[in-house]
PDB file of C-alpha atoms in Angstrom:
ATOM      1  CA  MET G   1     -36.626-103.713  19.229  1.00  0.00           C
ATOM      2  CA  SER G   2     -36.818-107.477  19.365  1.00  0.00           C
ATOM      3  CA  THR G   3     -39.595-109.641  18.046  1.00  0.00           C
ATOM      4  CA  SER G   4     -41.052-112.866  19.304  1.00  0.00           C
ATOM      5  CA  VAL G   5     -39.687-116.082  17.926  1.00  0.00           C
ATOM      6  CA  GLU G   6     -41.469-119.390  17.782  1.00  0.00           C
ATOM      7  CA  THR G   7     -40.533-122.742  16.364  1.00  0.00           C
ATOM      8  CA  GLY G   8     -42.908-123.965  13.699  1.00  0.00           C
ATOM      9  CA  ARG G   9     -43.853-127.570  12.919  1.00  0.00           C
ATOM     10  CA  SER G  10     -40.884-127.999  10.603  1.00  0.00           C
ATOM     11  CA  GLY G  11     -38.479-126.693  13.227  1.00  0.00           C
ATOM     12  CA  THR G  12     -37.954-123.409  11.403  1.00  0.00           C
ATOM     13  CA  LEU G  13     -38.154-120.162  13.296  1.00  0.00           C
ATOM     14  CA  ILE G  14     -41.209-117.980  12.862  1.00  0.00           C
ATOM     15  CA  THR G  15     -40.342-114.347  13.537  1.00  0.00           C
ATOM     16  CA  PRO G  16     -43.073-111.739  13.240  1.00  0.00           C
ATOM     17  CA  SER G  17     -41.890-108.456  11.887  1.00  0.00           C
ATOM     18  CA  SER G  18     -41.985-105.560  14.301  1.00  0.00           C
ATOM     19  CA  ALA G  19     -43.850-103.823  11.494  1.00  0.00           C
ATOM     20  CA  LEU G  20     -46.991-105.907  12.076  1.00  0.00           C
ATOM     21  CA  PRO G  21     -47.822-104.475  15.534  1.00  0.00           C
ATOM     22  CA  LYS G  22     -47.023-100.974  14.243  1.00  0.00           C
ATOM     23  CA  LEU G  23     -49.337-101.516  11.297  1.00  0.00           C
ATOM     24  CA  TYR G  24     -52.064-102.787  13.624  1.00  0.00           C
ATOM     25  CA  PHE G  25     -51.697 -99.749  15.909  1.00  0.00           C
ATOM     26  CA  PHE G  26     -51.917 -97.448  12.909  1.00  0.00           C
ATOM     27  CA  ARG G  27     -54.998 -99.274  11.625  1.00  0.00           C
ATOM     28  CA  PHE G  28     -56.626 -98.879  15.039  1.00  0.00           C
ATOM     29  CA  GLY G  29     -55.999 -95.124  15.051  1.00  0.00           C
ATOM     30  CA  PHE G  30     -57.230 -94.706  11.504  1.00  0.00           C
ATOM     31  CA  ALA G  31     -60.401 -96.728  12.180  1.00  0.00           C
ATOM     32  CA  ILE G  32     -61.312 -94.673  15.237  1.00  0.00           C
ATOM     33  CA  VAL G  33     -60.752 -91.314  13.529  1.00  0.00           C
ATOM     34  CA  TRP G  34     -62.614 -92.513  10.438  1.00  0.00           C
ATOM     35  CA  ALA G  35     -65.535 -93.800  12.532  1.00  0.00           C
ATOM     36  CA  VAL G  36     -65.910 -90.461  14.329  1.00  0.00           C
ATOM     37  CA  LEU G  37     -65.861 -88.572  11.030  1.00  0.00           C
ATOM     38  CA  VAL G  38     -68.397 -90.932   9.471  1.00  0.00           C
ATOM     39  CA  ALA G  39     -70.678 -90.643  12.486  1.00  0.00           C
ATOM     40  CA  LEU G  40     -70.556 -86.859  12.083  1.00  0.00           C
ATOM     41  CA  THR G  41     -71.099 -86.732   8.316  1.00  0.00           C
ATOM     42  CA  ALA G  42     -72.983 -89.822   7.205  1.00  0.00           C
ATOM     43  CA  THR G  43     -76.553 -88.877   8.018  1.00  0.00           C
ATOM     44  CA  THR G  44     -76.872 -87.839   4.384  1.00  0.00           C
ATOM     45  CA  LEU G  45     -74.835 -88.454   1.279  1.00  0.00           C
ATOM     46  CA  ASN G  46     -72.606 -85.506   0.588  1.00  0.00           C
ATOM     47  CA  GLY G  47     -69.100 -84.930  -0.684  1.00  0.00           C
ATOM     48  CA  ALA G  48     -67.504 -85.476   2.720  1.00  0.00           C
ATOM     49  CA  SER G  49     -69.331 -88.716   3.486  1.00  0.00           C
ATOM     50  CA  ILE G  50     -68.686 -90.126   0.012  1.00  0.00           C
ATOM     51  CA  ALA G  51     -64.996 -89.240   0.257  1.00  0.00           C
ATOM     52  CA  LEU G  52     -64.763 -90.968   3.638  1.00  0.00           C
ATOM     53  CA  LEU G  53     -66.499 -94.069   2.277  1.00  0.00           C
ATOM     54  CA  VAL G  54     -64.033 -94.287  -0.608  1.00  0.00           C
ATOM     55  CA  ILE G  55     -61.002 -93.551   1.592  1.00  0.00           C
ATOM     56  CA  TYR G  56     -61.625 -96.461   3.962  1.00  0.00           C
ATOM     57  CA  PRO G  57     -61.165 -99.273   1.416  1.00  0.00           C
ATOM     58  CA  LEU G  58     -58.288 -97.347  -0.184  1.00  0.00           C
ATOM     59  CA  PHE G  59     -56.613 -97.230   3.223  1.00  0.00           C
ATOM     60  CA  ASP G  60     -57.138-100.981   3.417  1.00  0.00           C
ATOM     61  CA  VAL G  61     -55.286-101.344   0.091  1.00  0.00           C
ATOM     62  CA  VAL G  62     -52.361 -99.335   1.458  1.00  0.00           C
ATOM     63  CA  ALA G  63     -52.331-101.370   4.687  1.00  0.00           C
ATOM     64  CA  ALA G  64     -52.303-104.626   2.689  1.00  0.00           C
ATOM     65  CA  VAL G  65     -49.411-103.338   0.576  1.00  0.00           C
ATOM     66  CA  VAL G  66     -47.436-102.469   3.719  1.00  0.00           C
ATOM     67  CA  ASP G  67     -48.299-105.852   5.225  1.00  0.00           C
ATOM     68  CA  HIS G  68     -47.240-107.584   1.998  1.00  0.00           C
ATOM     69  CA  ARG G  69     -43.892-105.784   1.914  1.00  0.00           C
ATOM     70  CA  THR G  70     -43.093-106.503   5.548  1.00  0.00           C
ATOM     71  CA  SER G  71     -44.500-110.018   5.973  1.00  0.00           C
ATOM     72  CA  GLY G  72     -41.582-111.778   4.292  1.00  0.00           C
ATOM     73  CA  ALA G  73     -41.492-114.616   1.839  1.00  0.00           C
ATOM     74  CA  LYS G  74     -43.490-116.952   4.087  1.00  0.00           C
ATOM     75  CA  GLY G  75     -46.271-114.455   4.716  1.00  0.00           C
ATOM     76  CA  PRO G  76     -49.807-114.840   3.365  1.00  0.00           C
ATOM     77  CA  ARG G  77     -48.875-113.064   0.133  1.00  0.00           C
ATOM     78  CA  VAL G  78     -51.589-114.420  -2.169  1.00  0.00           C
ATOM     79  CA  LEU G  79     -54.283-113.599   0.362  1.00  0.00           C
ATOM     80  CA  LEU G  80     -52.923-110.069   0.694  1.00  0.00           C
ATOM     81  CA  TYR G  81     -53.122-109.681  -3.096  1.00  0.00           C
ATOM     82  CA  VAL G  82     -56.734-110.824  -2.934  1.00  0.00           C
ATOM     83  CA  ASN G  83     -57.402-108.290  -0.178  1.00  0.00           C
ATOM     84  CA  MET G  84     -55.819-105.496  -2.221  1.00  0.00           C
ATOM     85  CA  ALA G  85     -57.985-106.337  -5.220  1.00  0.00           C
ATOM     86  CA  LEU G  86     -61.184-106.577  -3.152  1.00  0.00           C
ATOM     87  CA  SER G  87     -60.520-103.266  -1.424  1.00  0.00           C
ATOM     88  CA  LEU G  88     -59.671-101.471  -4.654  1.00  0.00           C
ATOM     89  CA  LEU G  89     -62.833-102.801  -6.310  1.00  0.00           C
ATOM     90  CA  THR G  90     -64.805-101.699  -3.258  1.00  0.00           C
ATOM     91  CA  ALA G  91     -63.472 -98.145  -3.433  1.00  0.00           C
ATOM     92  CA  VAL G  92     -64.547 -97.941  -7.080  1.00  0.00           C
ATOM     93  CA  GLY G  93     -67.850 -99.669  -6.305  1.00  0.00           C
ATOM     94  CA  VAL G  94     -68.667 -97.270  -3.466  1.00  0.00           C
ATOM     95  CA  ALA G  95     -67.885 -94.268  -5.656  1.00  0.00           C
ATOM     96  CA  VAL G  96     -70.197 -95.593  -8.375  1.00  0.00           C
ATOM     97  CA  ALA G  97     -72.904 -96.674  -5.902  1.00  0.00           C
ATOM     98  CA  ALA G  98     -72.945 -93.197  -4.356  1.00  0.00           C
ATOM     99  CA  ALA G  99     -74.836 -91.984  -7.423  1.00  0.00           C
ATOM    100  CA  SER G 100     -77.646 -94.437  -6.604  1.00  0.00           C
ATOM    101  CA  GLY G 101     -77.896 -93.818  -2.880  1.00  0.00           C
ATOM    102  CA  ILE G 102     -77.273 -95.274   0.533  1.00  0.00           C
ATOM    103  CA  PRO G 103     -78.824 -98.727  -0.086  1.00  0.00           C
ATOM    104  CA  ASP G 104     -76.449 -99.431  -2.979  1.00  0.00           C
ATOM    105  CA  ILE G 105     -73.473 -98.244  -0.938  1.00  0.00           C
ATOM    106  CA  LEU G 106     -74.512-100.613   1.851  1.00  0.00           C
ATOM    107  CA  ARG G 107     -74.730-103.495  -0.629  1.00  0.00           C
ATOM    108  CA  VAL G 108     -71.229-102.827  -1.932  1.00  0.00           C
ATOM    109  CA  TRP G 109     -69.867-102.338   1.583  1.00  0.00           C
ATOM    110  CA  GLY G 110     -71.632-105.480   2.775  1.00  0.00           C
ATOM    111  CA  ALA G 111     -70.170-107.592  -0.018  1.00  0.00           C
ATOM    112  CA  TRP G 112     -66.730-106.203   0.832  1.00  0.00           C
ATOM    113  CA  ALA G 113     -67.182-106.851   4.556  1.00  0.00           C
ATOM    114  CA  ILE G 114     -68.077-110.476   3.829  1.00  0.00           C
ATOM    115  CA  THR G 115     -65.252-111.189   1.392  1.00  0.00           C
ATOM    116  CA  ALA G 116     -62.561-109.136   3.143  1.00  0.00           C
ATOM    117  CA  GLY G 117     -63.646-110.651   6.459  1.00  0.00           C
ATOM    118  CA  LEU G 118     -63.074-114.132   5.058  1.00  0.00           C
ATOM    119  CA  VAL G 119     -59.648-113.096   3.768  1.00  0.00           C
ATOM    120  CA  GLN G 120     -58.785-111.588   7.168  1.00  0.00           C
ATOM    121  CA  LEU G 121     -59.904-114.796   8.845  1.00  0.00           C
ATOM    122  CA  PHE G 122     -57.693-116.938   6.586  1.00  0.00           C
ATOM    123  CA  VAL G 123     -54.690-114.624   7.031  1.00  0.00           C
ATOM    124  CA  ALA G 124     -55.091-114.699  10.810  1.00  0.00           C
ATOM    125  CA  VAL G 125     -55.337-118.484  10.856  1.00  0.00           C
ATOM    126  CA  ARG G 126     -52.098-118.686   8.843  1.00  0.00           C
ATOM    127  CA  ARG G 127     -50.451-116.281  11.304  1.00  0.00           C
ATOM    128  CA  TYR G 128     -51.845-117.889  14.426  1.00  0.00           C
ATOM    129  CA  ARG G 129     -48.435-119.055  15.669  1.00  0.00           C
ATOM    130  CA  LEU G 130     -47.255-115.431  15.768  1.00  0.00           C
ATOM    131  CA  GLY G 131     -49.642-114.789  18.635  1.00  0.00           C
ATOM    132  CA  GLY G 132     -52.285-112.117  19.022  1.00  0.00           C
ATOM    133  CA  GLN G 133     -54.247-113.448  16.080  1.00  0.00           C
ATOM    134  CA  TRP G 134     -57.341-114.670  17.898  1.00  0.00           C
ATOM    135  CA  ALA G 135     -58.672-111.095  17.743  1.00  0.00           C
ATOM    136  CA  MET G 136     -58.073-111.015  13.982  1.00  0.00           C
ATOM    137  CA  ILE G 137     -59.860-114.363  13.638  1.00  0.00           C
ATOM    138  CA  LEU G 138     -62.850-112.957  15.550  1.00  0.00           C
ATOM    139  CA  SER G 139     -62.729-109.747  13.526  1.00  0.00           C
ATOM    140  CA  GLY G 140     -62.773-111.616  10.227  1.00  0.00           C
ATOM    141  CA  GLY G 141     -65.666-113.786  11.354  1.00  0.00           C
ATOM    142  CA  ILE G 142     -67.675-110.864  12.695  1.00  0.00           C
ATOM    143  CA  SER G 143     -67.013-108.917   9.498  1.00  0.00           C
ATOM    144  CA  THR G 144     -68.774-111.591   7.461  1.00  0.00           C
ATOM    145  CA  PHE G 145     -71.850-111.345   9.681  1.00  0.00           C
ATOM    146  CA  ALA G 146     -71.757-107.539   9.649  1.00  0.00           C
ATOM    147  CA  GLY G 147     -71.560-107.562   5.859  1.00  0.00           C
ATOM    148  CA  THR G 148     -74.685-109.674   5.719  1.00  0.00           C
ATOM    149  CA  GLY G 149     -76.334-107.183   8.074  1.00  0.00           C
ATOM    150  CA  PHE G 150     -75.406-104.256   5.803  1.00  0.00           C
ATOM    151  CA  ILE G 151     -76.920-106.023   2.795  1.00  0.00           C
ATOM    152  CA  LEU G 152     -80.107-106.757   4.733  1.00  0.00           C
ATOM    153  CA  MET G 153     -80.233-103.167   6.021  1.00  0.00           C
ATOM    154  CA  ALA G 154     -80.007-101.929   2.427  1.00  0.00           C
ATOM    155  CA  ALA G 155     -83.305-103.658   1.669  1.00  0.00           C
ATOM    156  CA  GLY G 156     -85.061-102.111   4.647  1.00  0.00           C
ATOM    157  CA  PRO G 157     -86.720 -98.738   5.118  1.00  0.00           C
ATOM    158  CA  LYS G 158     -84.042 -97.393   7.474  1.00  0.00           C
ATOM    159  CA  ALA G 159     -80.896 -97.794   5.399  1.00  0.00           C
ATOM    160  CA  SER G 160     -78.200 -95.735   7.104  1.00  0.00           C
ATOM    161  CA  LEU G 161     -74.456 -95.332   6.876  1.00  0.00           C
ATOM    162  CA  THR G 162     -73.966 -94.710  10.590  1.00  0.00           C
ATOM    163  CA  GLY G 163     -73.636 -98.455  11.269  1.00  0.00           C
ATOM    164  CA  LEU G 164     -70.398 -98.361   9.312  1.00  0.00           C
ATOM    165  CA  ALA G 165     -68.874 -96.261  12.098  1.00  0.00           C
ATOM    166  CA  GLY G 166     -69.565 -99.025  14.617  1.00  0.00           C
ATOM    167  CA  TYR G 167     -68.177-101.602  12.219  1.00  0.00           C
ATOM    168  CA  ALA G 168     -64.922 -99.642  11.832  1.00  0.00           C
ATOM    169  CA  THR G 169     -64.670 -99.033  15.577  1.00  0.00           C
ATOM    170  CA  LEU G 170     -65.008-102.710  16.415  1.00  0.00           C
ATOM    171  CA  GLY G 171     -62.493-103.625  13.720  1.00  0.00           C
ATOM    172  CA  GLY G 172     -60.105-101.018  15.095  1.00  0.00           C
ATOM    173  CA  ILE G 173     -60.432-102.437  18.592  1.00  0.00           C
ATOM    174  CA  PHE G 174     -59.546-105.890  17.286  1.00  0.00           C
ATOM    175  CA  PHE G 175     -56.448-104.434  15.596  1.00  0.00           C
ATOM    176  CA  LEU G 176     -55.484-102.783  18.889  1.00  0.00           C
ATOM    177  CA  ILE G 177     -55.869-106.035  20.814  1.00  0.00           C
ATOM    178  CA  SER G 178     -53.713-107.906  18.290  1.00  0.00           C
ATOM    179  CA  ALA G 179     -51.061-105.177  18.330  1.00  0.00           C
ATOM    180  CA  LEU G 180     -50.901-105.254  22.124  1.00  0.00           C
ATOM    181  CA  ARG G 181     -50.700-109.057  22.199  1.00  0.00           C
ATOM    182  CA  LEU G 182     -47.909-109.088  19.609  1.00  0.00           C
ATOM    183  CA  ARG G 183     -45.969-106.447  21.560  1.00  0.00           C
ATOM    184  CA  GLN G 184     -46.533-108.342  24.813  1.00  0.00           C
ATOM    185  CA  ARG G 185     -45.275-111.548  23.238  1.00  0.00           C
ATOM    186  CA  ALA G 186     -42.228-109.747  21.823  1.00  0.00           C
ATOM    187  CA  GLY G 187     -41.478-108.396  25.312  1.00  0.00           C
ATOM    188  CA  LYS G 188     -41.399-111.933  26.744  1.00  0.00           C
ATOM    189  CA  VAL G 189     -38.602-112.848  24.350  1.00  0.00           C
ATOM    190  CA  ASP G 190     -36.385-109.919  25.472  1.00  0.00           C
TER     191      ASP G 190
END
């Protein structure tokens, strides 16, 4: 399978790995399945809902590791390390916050959504020339606003985890759009 090629400012070729669209497709599928499971289990805190809440940031760590390994020497490596650390801390934070209840989980999740959203935004801006990154830019920006919403929801009387399902679904859709755009761009080079 070929990949798209673009000339950068310095005249060097920028070639996105075919792994990036595959990773984005996989992230879309995971997000949708996860969102459905959370919507079904997150009305109360129980073993299943807590496990799902810990799995999501751990999946993000794995996705960042895969991205790091396939993005090449010129990829956004430092930002991916930051993302790995944030997601790992979030998984631990969610597990600890589960003992205190839904509001504390929402605070941890909200802080992660803000910081990881900023990282996603910066990574997408660095990858803009690859194509298909406008959706990742939007996703990162929206994630920061959603994170603020989760923190505010935690302070209110109707703190609920079900909003996380919508958050994951929207993020998954943005990954799908980027994957499709990257594949489309690769097809134009063939």
